[in-house]
XYZ file of C-alpha atoms in Angstrom:
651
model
C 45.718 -43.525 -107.483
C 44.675 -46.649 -106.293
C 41.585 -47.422 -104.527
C 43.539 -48.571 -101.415
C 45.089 -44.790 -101.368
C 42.109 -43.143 -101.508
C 40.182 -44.754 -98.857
C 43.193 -44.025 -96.686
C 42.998 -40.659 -98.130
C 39.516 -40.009 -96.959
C 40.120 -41.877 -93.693
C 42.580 -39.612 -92.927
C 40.501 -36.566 -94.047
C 37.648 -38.135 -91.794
C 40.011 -37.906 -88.640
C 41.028 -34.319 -89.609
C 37.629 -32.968 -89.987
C 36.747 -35.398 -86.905
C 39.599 -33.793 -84.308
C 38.801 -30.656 -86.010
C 35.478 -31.014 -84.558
C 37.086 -31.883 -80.912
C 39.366 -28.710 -80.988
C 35.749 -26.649 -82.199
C 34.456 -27.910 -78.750
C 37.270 -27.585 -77.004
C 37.647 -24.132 -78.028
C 33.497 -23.403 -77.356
C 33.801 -25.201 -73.960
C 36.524 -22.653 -72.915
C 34.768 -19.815 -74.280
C 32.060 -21.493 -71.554
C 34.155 -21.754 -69.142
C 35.694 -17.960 -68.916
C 32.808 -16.497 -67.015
C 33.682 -18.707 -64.147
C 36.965 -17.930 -64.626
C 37.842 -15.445 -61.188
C 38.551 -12.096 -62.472
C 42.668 -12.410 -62.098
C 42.553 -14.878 -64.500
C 39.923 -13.672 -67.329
C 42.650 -12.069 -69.901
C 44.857 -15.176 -69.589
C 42.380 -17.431 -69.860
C 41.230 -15.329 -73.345
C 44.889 -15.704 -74.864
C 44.995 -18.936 -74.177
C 41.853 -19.798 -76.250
C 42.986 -17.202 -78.925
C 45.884 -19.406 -79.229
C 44.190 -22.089 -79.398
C 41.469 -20.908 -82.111
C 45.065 -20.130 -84.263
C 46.595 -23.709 -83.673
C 43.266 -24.819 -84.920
C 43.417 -23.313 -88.278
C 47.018 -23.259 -88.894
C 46.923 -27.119 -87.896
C 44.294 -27.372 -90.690
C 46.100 -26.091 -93.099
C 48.978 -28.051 -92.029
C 47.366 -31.904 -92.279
C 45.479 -30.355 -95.707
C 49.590 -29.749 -97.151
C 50.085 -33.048 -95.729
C 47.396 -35.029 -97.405
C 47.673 -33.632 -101.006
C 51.726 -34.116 -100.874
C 52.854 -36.812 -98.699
C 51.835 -40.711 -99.375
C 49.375 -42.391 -97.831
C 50.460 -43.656 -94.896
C 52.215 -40.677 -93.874
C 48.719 -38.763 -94.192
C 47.066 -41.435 -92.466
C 49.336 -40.457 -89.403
C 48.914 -37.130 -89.599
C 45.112 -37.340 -89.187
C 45.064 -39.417 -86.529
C 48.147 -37.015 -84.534
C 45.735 -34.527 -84.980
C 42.289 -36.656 -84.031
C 44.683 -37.596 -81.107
C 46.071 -33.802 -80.078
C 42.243 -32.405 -80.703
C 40.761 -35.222 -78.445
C 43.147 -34.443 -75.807
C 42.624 -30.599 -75.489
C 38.961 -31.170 -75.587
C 39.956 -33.443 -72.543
C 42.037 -31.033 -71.279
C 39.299 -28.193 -71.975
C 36.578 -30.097 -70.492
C 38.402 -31.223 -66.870
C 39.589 -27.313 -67.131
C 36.173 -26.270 -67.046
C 34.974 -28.656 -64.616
C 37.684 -27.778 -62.253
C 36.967 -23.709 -62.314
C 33.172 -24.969 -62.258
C 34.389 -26.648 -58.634
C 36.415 -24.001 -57.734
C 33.513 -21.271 -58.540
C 31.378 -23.332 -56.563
C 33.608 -23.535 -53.411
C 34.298 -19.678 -53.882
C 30.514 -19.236 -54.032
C 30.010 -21.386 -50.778
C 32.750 -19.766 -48.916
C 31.602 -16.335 -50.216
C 28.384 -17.247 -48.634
C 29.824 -18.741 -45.588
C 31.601 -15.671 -45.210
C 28.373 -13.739 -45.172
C 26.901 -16.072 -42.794
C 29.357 -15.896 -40.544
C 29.347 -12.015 -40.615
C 25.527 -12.023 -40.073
C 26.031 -14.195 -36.912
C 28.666 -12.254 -35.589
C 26.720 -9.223 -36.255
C 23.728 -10.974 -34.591
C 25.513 -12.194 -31.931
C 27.547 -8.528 -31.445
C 23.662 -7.069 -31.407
C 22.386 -9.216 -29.256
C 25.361 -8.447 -26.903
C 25.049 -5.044 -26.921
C 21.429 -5.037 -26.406
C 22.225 -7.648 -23.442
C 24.933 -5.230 -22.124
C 21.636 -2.388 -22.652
C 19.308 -4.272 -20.999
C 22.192 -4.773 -17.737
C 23.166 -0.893 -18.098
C 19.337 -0.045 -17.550
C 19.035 -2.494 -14.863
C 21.815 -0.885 -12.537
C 20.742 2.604 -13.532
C 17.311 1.773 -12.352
C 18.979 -0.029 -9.356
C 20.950 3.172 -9.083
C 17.957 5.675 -9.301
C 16.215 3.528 -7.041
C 18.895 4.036 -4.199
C 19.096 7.560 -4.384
C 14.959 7.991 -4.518
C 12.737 7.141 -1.944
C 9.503 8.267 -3.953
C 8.244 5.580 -6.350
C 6.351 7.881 -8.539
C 9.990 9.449 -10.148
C 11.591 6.455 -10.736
C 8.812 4.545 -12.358
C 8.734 7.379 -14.704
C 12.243 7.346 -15.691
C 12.422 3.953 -15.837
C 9.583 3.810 -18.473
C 11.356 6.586 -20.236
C 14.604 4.636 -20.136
C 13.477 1.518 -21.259
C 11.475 3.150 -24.224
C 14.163 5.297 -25.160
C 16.759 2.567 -25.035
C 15.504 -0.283 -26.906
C 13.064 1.821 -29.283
C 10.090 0.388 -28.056
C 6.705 2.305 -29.217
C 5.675 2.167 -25.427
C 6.291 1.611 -22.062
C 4.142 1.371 -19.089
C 4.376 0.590 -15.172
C 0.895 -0.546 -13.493
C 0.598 -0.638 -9.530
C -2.036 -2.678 -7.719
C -3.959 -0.440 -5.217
C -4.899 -0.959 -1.551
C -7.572 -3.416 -2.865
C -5.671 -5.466 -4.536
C -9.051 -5.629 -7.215
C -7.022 -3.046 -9.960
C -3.729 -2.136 -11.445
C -3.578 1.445 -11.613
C -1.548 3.045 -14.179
C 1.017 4.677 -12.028
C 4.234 5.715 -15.057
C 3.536 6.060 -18.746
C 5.231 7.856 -21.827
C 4.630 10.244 -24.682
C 1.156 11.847 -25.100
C -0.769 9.101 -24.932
C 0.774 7.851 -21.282
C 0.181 11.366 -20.056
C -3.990 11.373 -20.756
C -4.393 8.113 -19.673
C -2.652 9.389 -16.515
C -4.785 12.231 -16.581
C -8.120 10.162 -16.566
C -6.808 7.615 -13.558
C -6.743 4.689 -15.693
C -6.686 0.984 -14.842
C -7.270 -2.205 -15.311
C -9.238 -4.909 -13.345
C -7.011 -7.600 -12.123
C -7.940 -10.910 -14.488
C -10.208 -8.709 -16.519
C -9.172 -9.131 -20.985
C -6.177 -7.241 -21.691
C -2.399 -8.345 -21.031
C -2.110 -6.644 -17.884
C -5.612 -8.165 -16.102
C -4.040 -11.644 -17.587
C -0.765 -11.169 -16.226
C -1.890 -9.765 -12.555
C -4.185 -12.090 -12.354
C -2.362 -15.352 -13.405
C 1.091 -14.125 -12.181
C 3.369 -14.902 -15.645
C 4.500 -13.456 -18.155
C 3.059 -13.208 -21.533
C 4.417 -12.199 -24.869
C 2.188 -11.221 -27.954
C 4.457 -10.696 -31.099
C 1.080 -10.346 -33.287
C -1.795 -8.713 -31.052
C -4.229 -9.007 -33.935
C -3.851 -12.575 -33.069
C -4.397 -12.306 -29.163
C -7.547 -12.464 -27.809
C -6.320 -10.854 -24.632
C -4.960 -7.721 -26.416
C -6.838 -4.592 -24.942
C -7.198 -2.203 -28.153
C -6.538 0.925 -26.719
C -7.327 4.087 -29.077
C -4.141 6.247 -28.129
C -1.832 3.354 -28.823
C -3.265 2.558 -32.752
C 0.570 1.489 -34.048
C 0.792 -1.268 -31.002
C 1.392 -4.586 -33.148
C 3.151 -6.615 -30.382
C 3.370 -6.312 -27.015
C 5.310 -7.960 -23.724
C 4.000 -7.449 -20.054
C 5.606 -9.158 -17.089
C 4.612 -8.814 -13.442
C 6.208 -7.369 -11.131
C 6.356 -10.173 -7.727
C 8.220 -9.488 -4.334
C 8.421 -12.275 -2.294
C 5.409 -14.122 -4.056
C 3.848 -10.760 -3.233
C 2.265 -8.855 -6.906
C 2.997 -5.670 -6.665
C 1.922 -4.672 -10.049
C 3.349 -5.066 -13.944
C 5.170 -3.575 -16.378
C 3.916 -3.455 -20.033
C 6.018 -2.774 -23.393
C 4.498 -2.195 -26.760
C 6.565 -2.524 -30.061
C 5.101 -0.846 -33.275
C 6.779 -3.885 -35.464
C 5.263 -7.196 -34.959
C 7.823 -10.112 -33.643
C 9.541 -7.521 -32.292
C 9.953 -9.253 -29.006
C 12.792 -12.598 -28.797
C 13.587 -14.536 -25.769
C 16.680 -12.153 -24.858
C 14.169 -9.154 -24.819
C 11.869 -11.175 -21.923
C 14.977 -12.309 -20.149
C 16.046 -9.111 -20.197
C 12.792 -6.999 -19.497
C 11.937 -9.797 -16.454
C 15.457 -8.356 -14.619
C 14.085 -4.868 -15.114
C 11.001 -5.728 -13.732
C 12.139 -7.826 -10.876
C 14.914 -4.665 -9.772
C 11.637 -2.154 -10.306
C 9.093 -4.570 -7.999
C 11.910 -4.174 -5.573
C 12.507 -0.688 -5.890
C 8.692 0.295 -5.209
C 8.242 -2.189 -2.493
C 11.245 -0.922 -0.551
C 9.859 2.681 -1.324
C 6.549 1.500 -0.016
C 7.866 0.074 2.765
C 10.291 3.372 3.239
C 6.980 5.508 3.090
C 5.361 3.138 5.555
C 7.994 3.566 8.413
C 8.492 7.605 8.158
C 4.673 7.646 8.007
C 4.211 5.249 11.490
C 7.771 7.511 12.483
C 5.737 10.832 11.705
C 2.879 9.494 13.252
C 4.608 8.641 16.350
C 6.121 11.865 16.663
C 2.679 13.676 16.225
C 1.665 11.625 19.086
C 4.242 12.502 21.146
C 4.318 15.845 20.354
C 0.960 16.207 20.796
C 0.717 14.794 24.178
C 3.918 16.541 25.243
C 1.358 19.770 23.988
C -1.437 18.619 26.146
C 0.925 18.382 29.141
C 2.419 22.172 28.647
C -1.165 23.194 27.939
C -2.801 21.217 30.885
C 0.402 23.010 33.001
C -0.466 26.096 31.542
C -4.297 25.628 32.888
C -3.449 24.409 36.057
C -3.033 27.819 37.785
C 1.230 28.876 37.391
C 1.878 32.338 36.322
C 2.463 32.467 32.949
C 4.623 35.458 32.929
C 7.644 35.315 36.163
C 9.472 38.828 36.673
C 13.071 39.147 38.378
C 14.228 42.334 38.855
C 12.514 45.482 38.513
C 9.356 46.466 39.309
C 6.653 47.687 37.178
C 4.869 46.529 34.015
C 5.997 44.785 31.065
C 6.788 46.950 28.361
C 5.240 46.569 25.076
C 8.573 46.270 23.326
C 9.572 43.513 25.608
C 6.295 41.716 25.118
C 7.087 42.050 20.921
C 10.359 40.801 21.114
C 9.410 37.915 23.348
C 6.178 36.536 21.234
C 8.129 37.255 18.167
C 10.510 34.816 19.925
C 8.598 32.146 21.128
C 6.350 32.239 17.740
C 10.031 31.771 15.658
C 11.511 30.096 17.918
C 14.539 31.596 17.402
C 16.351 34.235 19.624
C 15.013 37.566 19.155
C 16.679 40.941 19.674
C 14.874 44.469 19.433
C 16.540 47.336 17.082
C 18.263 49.247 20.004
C 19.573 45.816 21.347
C 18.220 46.294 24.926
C 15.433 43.664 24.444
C 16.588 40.220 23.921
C 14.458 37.394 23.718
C 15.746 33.532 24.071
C 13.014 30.545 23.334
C 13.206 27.948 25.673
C 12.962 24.831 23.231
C 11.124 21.093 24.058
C 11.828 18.933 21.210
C 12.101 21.694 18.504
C 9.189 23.658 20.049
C 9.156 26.766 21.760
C 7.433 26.579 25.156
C 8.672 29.275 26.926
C 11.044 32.494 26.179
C 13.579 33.957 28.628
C 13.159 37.670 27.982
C 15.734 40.182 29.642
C 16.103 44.212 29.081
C 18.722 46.218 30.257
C 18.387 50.312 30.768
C 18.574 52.458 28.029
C 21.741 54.322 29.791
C 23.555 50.733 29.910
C 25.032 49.217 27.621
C 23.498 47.008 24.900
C 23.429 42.858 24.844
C 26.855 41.927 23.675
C 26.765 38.723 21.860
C 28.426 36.640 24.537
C 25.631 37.905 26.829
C 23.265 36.703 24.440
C 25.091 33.280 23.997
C 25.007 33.087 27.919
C 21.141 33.233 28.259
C 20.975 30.812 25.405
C 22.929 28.158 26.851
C 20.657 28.797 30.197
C 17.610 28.443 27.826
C 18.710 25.196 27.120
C 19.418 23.397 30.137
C 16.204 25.038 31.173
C 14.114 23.016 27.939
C 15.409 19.891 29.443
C 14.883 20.530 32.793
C 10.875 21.368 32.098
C 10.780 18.411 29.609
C 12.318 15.973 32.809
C 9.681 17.306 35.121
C 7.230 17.424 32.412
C 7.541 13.506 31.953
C 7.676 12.854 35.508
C 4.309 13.941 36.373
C 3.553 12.690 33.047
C 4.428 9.099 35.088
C 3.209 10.040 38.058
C -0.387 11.168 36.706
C -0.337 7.600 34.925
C 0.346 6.003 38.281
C -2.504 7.974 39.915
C -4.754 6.494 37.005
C -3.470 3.038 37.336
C -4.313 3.260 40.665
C -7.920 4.681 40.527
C -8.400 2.185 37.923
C -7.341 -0.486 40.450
C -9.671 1.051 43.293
C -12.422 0.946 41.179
C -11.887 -2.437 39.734
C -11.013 -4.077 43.955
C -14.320 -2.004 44.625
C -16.646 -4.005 41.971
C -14.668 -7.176 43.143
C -16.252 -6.761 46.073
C -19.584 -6.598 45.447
C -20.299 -3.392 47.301
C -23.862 -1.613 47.339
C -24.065 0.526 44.538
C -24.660 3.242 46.055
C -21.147 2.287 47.753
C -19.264 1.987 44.201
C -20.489 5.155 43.252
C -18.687 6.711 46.050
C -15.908 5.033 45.722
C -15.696 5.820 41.820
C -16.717 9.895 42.691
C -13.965 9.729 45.072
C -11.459 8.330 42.315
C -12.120 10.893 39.505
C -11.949 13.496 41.827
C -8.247 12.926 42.370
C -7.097 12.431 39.064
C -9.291 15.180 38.028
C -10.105 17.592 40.550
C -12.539 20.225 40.638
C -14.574 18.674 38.818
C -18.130 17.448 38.481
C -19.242 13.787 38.215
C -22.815 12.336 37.136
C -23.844 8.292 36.854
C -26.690 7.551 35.340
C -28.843 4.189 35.514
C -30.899 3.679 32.356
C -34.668 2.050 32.148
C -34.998 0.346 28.690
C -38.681 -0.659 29.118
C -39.641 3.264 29.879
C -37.045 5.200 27.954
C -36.030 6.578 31.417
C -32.801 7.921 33.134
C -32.380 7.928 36.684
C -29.236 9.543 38.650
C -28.232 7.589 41.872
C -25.112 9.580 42.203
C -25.241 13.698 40.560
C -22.281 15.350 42.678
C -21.844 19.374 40.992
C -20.224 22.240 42.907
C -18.905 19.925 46.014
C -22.676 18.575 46.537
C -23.394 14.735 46.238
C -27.004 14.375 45.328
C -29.798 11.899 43.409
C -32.175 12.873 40.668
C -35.061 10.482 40.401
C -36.273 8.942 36.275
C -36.871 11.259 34.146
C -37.480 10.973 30.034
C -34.125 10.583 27.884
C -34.117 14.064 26.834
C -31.915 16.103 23.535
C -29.122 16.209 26.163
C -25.331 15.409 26.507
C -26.466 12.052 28.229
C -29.144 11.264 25.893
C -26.601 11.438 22.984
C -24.098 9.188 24.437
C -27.447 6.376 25.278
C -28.585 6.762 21.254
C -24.492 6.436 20.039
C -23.827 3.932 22.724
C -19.848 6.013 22.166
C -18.036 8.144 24.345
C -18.253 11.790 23.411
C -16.057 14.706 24.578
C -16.359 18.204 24.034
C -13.663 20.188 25.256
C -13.510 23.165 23.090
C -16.488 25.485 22.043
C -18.814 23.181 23.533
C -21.764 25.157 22.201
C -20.824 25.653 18.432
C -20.111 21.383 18.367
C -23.056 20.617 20.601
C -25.296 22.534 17.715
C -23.442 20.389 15.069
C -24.342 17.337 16.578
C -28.041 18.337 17.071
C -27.772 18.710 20.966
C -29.385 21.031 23.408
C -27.701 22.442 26.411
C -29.248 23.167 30.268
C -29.408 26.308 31.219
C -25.736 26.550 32.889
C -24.014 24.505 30.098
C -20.067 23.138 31.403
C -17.354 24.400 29.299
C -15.785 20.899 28.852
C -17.620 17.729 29.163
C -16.827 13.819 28.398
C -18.861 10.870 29.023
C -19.094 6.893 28.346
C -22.015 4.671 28.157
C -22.086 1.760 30.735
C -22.248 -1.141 28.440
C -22.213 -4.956 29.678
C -22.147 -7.028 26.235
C -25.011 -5.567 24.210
C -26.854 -4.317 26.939
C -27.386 -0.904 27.351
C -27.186 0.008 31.424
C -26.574 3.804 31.745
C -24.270 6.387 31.634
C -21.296 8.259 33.187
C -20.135 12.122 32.192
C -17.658 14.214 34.172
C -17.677 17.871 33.461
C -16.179 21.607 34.380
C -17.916 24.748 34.889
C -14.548 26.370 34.587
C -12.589 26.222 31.683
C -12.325 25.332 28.211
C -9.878 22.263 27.157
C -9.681 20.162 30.458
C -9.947 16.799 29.236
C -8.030 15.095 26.894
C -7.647 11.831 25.447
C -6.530 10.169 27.966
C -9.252 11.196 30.258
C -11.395 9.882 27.739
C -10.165 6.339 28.051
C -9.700 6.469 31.481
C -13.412 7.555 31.831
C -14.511 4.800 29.426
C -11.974 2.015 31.291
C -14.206 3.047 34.827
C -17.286 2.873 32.849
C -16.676 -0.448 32.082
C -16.436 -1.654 35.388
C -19.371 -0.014 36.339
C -20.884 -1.334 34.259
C -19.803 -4.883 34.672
C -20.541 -4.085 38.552
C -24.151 -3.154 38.054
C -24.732 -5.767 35.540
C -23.744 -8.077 38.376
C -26.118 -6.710 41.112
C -29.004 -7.076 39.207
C -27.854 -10.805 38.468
C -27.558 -10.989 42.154
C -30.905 -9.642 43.006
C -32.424 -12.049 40.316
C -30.550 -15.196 41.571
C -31.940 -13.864 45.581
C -35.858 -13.677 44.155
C -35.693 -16.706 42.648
C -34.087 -17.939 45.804
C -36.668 -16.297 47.596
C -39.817 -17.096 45.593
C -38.572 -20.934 45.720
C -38.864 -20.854 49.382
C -42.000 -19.342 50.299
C -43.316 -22.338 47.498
C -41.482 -24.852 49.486
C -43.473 -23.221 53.122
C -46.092 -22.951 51.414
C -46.665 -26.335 50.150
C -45.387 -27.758 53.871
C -48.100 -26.172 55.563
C -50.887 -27.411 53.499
C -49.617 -30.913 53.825
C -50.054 -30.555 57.214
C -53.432 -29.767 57.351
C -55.980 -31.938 58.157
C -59.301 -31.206 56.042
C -59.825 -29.261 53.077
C -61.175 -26.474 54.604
C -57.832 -25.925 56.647
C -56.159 -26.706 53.724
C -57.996 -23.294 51.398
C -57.572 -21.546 54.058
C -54.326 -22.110 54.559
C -53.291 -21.215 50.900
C -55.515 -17.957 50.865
C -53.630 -17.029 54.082
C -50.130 -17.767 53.173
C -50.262 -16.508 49.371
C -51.679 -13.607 50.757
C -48.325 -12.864 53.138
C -46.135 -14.349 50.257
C -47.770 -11.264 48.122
C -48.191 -8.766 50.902
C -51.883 -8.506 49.590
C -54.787 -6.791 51.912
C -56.650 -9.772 50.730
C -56.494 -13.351 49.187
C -59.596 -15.381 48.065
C -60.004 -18.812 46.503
C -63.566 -19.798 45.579
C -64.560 -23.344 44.628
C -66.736 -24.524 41.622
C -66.240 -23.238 37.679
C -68.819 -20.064 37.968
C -68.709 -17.607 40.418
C -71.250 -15.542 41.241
C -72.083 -12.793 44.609
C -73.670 -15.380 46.015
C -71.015 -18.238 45.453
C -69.585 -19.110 49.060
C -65.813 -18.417 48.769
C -62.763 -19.321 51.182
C -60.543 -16.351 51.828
C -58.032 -14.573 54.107
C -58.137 -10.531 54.415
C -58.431 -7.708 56.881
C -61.053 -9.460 58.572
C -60.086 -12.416 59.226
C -57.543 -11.821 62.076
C -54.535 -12.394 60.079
C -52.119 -9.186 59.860
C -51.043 -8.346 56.557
């Protein structure tokens, strides 16, 4: 064989072993590439290496027939066919592999996509259902708030709602109180809400914890890590507390307290949460503020009713004192039998119609706004027949009509007592107008009381600051008008009333409350007594007192006022006398100066001129006596100029 041959030879050798080398590769990068290979496609992808791997070796053996029996450039075309096939699968191989490499990779990224996607929709489905939460406790609160009118219930199931529903550790409602200086906790759950409810706690608005922040600044504030807050009140019975929201609670601009969650997880509060939890807390301020103000009007409604009431009991009791039978029979003569008498209180006290066993007694309340003021009692024989229930029916109906009548007249002398007031009110205040004498006012004011409160006895007293002294120009008991000259402010009813400088009355065991207040009684103490001090700014001029010697319970609260409304004209009356009297000596003083200094003017030496001042200061004075001596020392034997008993001038 020639050279040329076997260079061709091993050229063509070189190519074999060199593709051989290619389809090695080829065959190693698909073994590489089948774990990227998806699952559906793993066996197919092994037979078609396995295949390969065979064309490999029988291709071998192939071009190794070829070059040791065909010629040389046959076997030079045979290696390089098979360089050429074994370059191309590795080719093919290698984009293959790079191809399920992309693929694997956009699988991968859609894969995770996927799972992003289902993470947000998950997120965003959470986040809606705890939205549509947060809205469902809203209106349940709204709705619990409607049907309530008592804030304590609903702020506790609101805290229990809102712990329960969102799985907070904690939930708590603070109120401010009257002072507006402390949130008091007023709702709080589990163990630890119920002891601090048990010790009154609270908080001092702007003090450091969440809740004095938050009451005192107004906002909202949000701790997801209280380690981290300086703010963050530890409290012992809440040890798992690692974040916590509070929001106030505003009406109007108007704080009317806060609410404060706790979470046991920290960041356990997003913006959705505060959004959410500001609604509650907004519907909850509204809820307790229209309970407050709910409270508020049937408190000034209750009030108003216990006023009336009370005065329309002062009327039937003050009719009940003024002298009418209490007890009216029609019919037959004779006493009241016990029976009847049973069956009529047992009436009146249930205010309810009242029938004995035997049905002979009947006894009908006669009603005045829900009381009982009277009863309408009737018997009939025990040989008649019993009350039939239509009977019965008949004498309430009359019971009835008769309420309304007594409650008609009732208010009319109701009015008509108030007109008698106004008018002695007007009397007294046309008499001090007037400038009348004293002692003239204090008729006119005796005769005034007297007719809006008859048989009674009235007492004004003029008070002397400089010697602790009380003086009566008017003291009218038992139809007598009198005066009692000064006397010491004694332990008395009057003396009290000058210390207090405040009305007092004392209608009811008058000794028991007299020896409560540290008072002594006269001899004959009244049985109901009232009186007002007569005050004109700050000063203190005296005292008037009305009282009875007959019964218990005859003044009442508007006897007080109108006692303390005359008082204070009195008073202004006197206060103006005395200014009077003051202006009329000054008047007075400034004249006799003015005389005086005329007629020493006119006098012609200085002798008439002394003697003229001794003699007129003298009658200016009313003094048995007037001397003026001349020179700085006197002595007995100093001549003096003077005016007296012996000098012929009348004093």
């Amino acid at each position: 064989m020639s050279e040329t041959a076997r260079s061709v030879e091993l050229l063509a050798g070189l190519l074999v072993v060199i593709g051989s080398g290619f389809m090695v590769a080829a065959i190693a990068s698909g073994r590489r590439t089948a774990p990227d290979i998806p699952s559906g496609l793993s066996s197919s992808w092994r037979l078609i290496t396995g295949l390969m791997v065979f064309f490999l070796v029988g291709y071998i053996l192939f071009a190794a027939i070829i070059l040791l029996s065909v010629p040389v450039p046959a076997t030079l075309v045979a290696g390089a066919v098979f360089l050429g096939g074994a370059v191309f699968v590795y080719v093919v191989m290698n984009l293959t592999r790079r191809t399920v490499r992309q693929a694997r990779a956009d699988e991968e990224g859609l894969r995770k996509l996927n799972e992003s996607l289902e993470r947000q929709v998950t997120e965003r489905t959470h986040g809606a259902e705890r939205r549509s939460l947060q809205l469902q406790t809203t209106a349940e609160i709204a709705r619990i708030a409607v049907q309530t009118a008592d804030p304590g219930p609903l702020m506790v199931q609101a805290t229990e709602l809102i712990r329960e529903r969102f799985g907070f550790y904690h939930a708590s409602i603070f109120t401010l109180d009257a002072t507006g200086a402390w949130a008091v906790l007023s709702a709080s759950t589990g163990d630890a809400g119920r002891a601090l409810l048990s010790r009154n706690h609270r908080l001092a608005v702007g003090s450091p914890s969440l809740v004095g922040w938050v009451t005192g600044n107004r906002l909202p504030r949000v701790s997801n890590d209280v380690e981290a807050d300086p703010f963050h009140y530890r409290n012992p019975l809440l040890p798992d507390t690692r974040a916590e929201l509070t929001l106030p609670m505003t009406v109007g601009g108007r704080l009317i307290g806060a609410l404060d969650v706790q979470s046991a997880t920290r960041d356990a509060f997003q913006e959705e949460d505060v959004r959410g939890l500001e609604a509650i807390a907004g519907e909850l301020a509204i809820a307790i503020d229209n309970a407050r103000l709910v409270r508020e009007t049937q408190d000034e409604l209750s009030r108003t009713e216990g006023l009336v009431q009370g005065r329309a009991q002062e009327s039937w009791a003050r009719f009940a004192r003024s002298g009418v039978p209490t007890m009216l029979r029609v019919g037959a003569e004779g006493e009241f039998r016990p029976a009847s008498l049973a069956v009529a209180q047992l009436a009146f006290e249930g205010s309810t119609t009242a029938v004995s066993p035997d049905r002979h007694d009947v006894a009908v309340p006669i009603l005045v706004r829900g009381e009982a003021i009277a009863t309408i009692s009737a018997r009939r024989p025990d040989e008649d027949e019993a009350w039939a229930k239509e009977d019965i029916e008949l004498i309430e109906a009359a019971a009835a009509q008769v309420g309304l009548a007594l409650e008609s007249a009732r208010q009319y002398a109701e009015e008509q007592r108030r007109v008698a007031e106004l008018e002695v009110v007007n009397r007294v205040a046309q008499a001090v107008s007037q400038l009348l004498r004293l002692d003239s006012l204090f008729r006119v004011v005796h005769a005034q009381v007297s007719q809006v409160l008859p048989q009674t006895d009235l007492a004004i007293g003029i008070y002397d600051p400089a010697t602790d002294q009380l003086a009566y120009p008017l003291w009218a008991e038992d139809g007598e008008v009198a005066e009692r000259s000064l006397s010491p402010v004694g332990n008395d009813l009057a003396g009290y009333v000058l210390r207090t400088r405040q009305p007092l009355t004392l209608t009811e065991d008058l000794a028991g409350q007299a020896e409560v207040l540290g008072i002594g009684l006269p001899d004959r103490p009244p049985l109901s007594w009232m009186g007002a001090p007569l005050l004109a700014g700050e000063s203190l001029l005296g005292v008037i007192a009305v009282q009875d010697f007959r019964q218990e319970g005859r003044f009442t609260e508007d006897d007080s006022a109108l006692l303390a409304t005359i008082a204070s004209q009195v008073a202004t009356s006197i206060q103006n006398h005395r200014l009077l009297e003051e202006t009329q000596r000054t008047a007075r003083r400034e004249r006799l100066i003015h005389e005086i200094t005329s007629k020493m003017r006119r006098s012609p030496d200085m002798r008439s001129i002394l003697d003229t001042t001794a003699r007129e200061v003298g009658r200016a004075l009313n003094a048995s006596r007037a001397t003026v001596r001349l020179g700085e020392k006197t002595t007995p034997e100093t001549p003096s100029l003077g005016a007296g008993e012996d000098d012929g001038v009348d004093r």
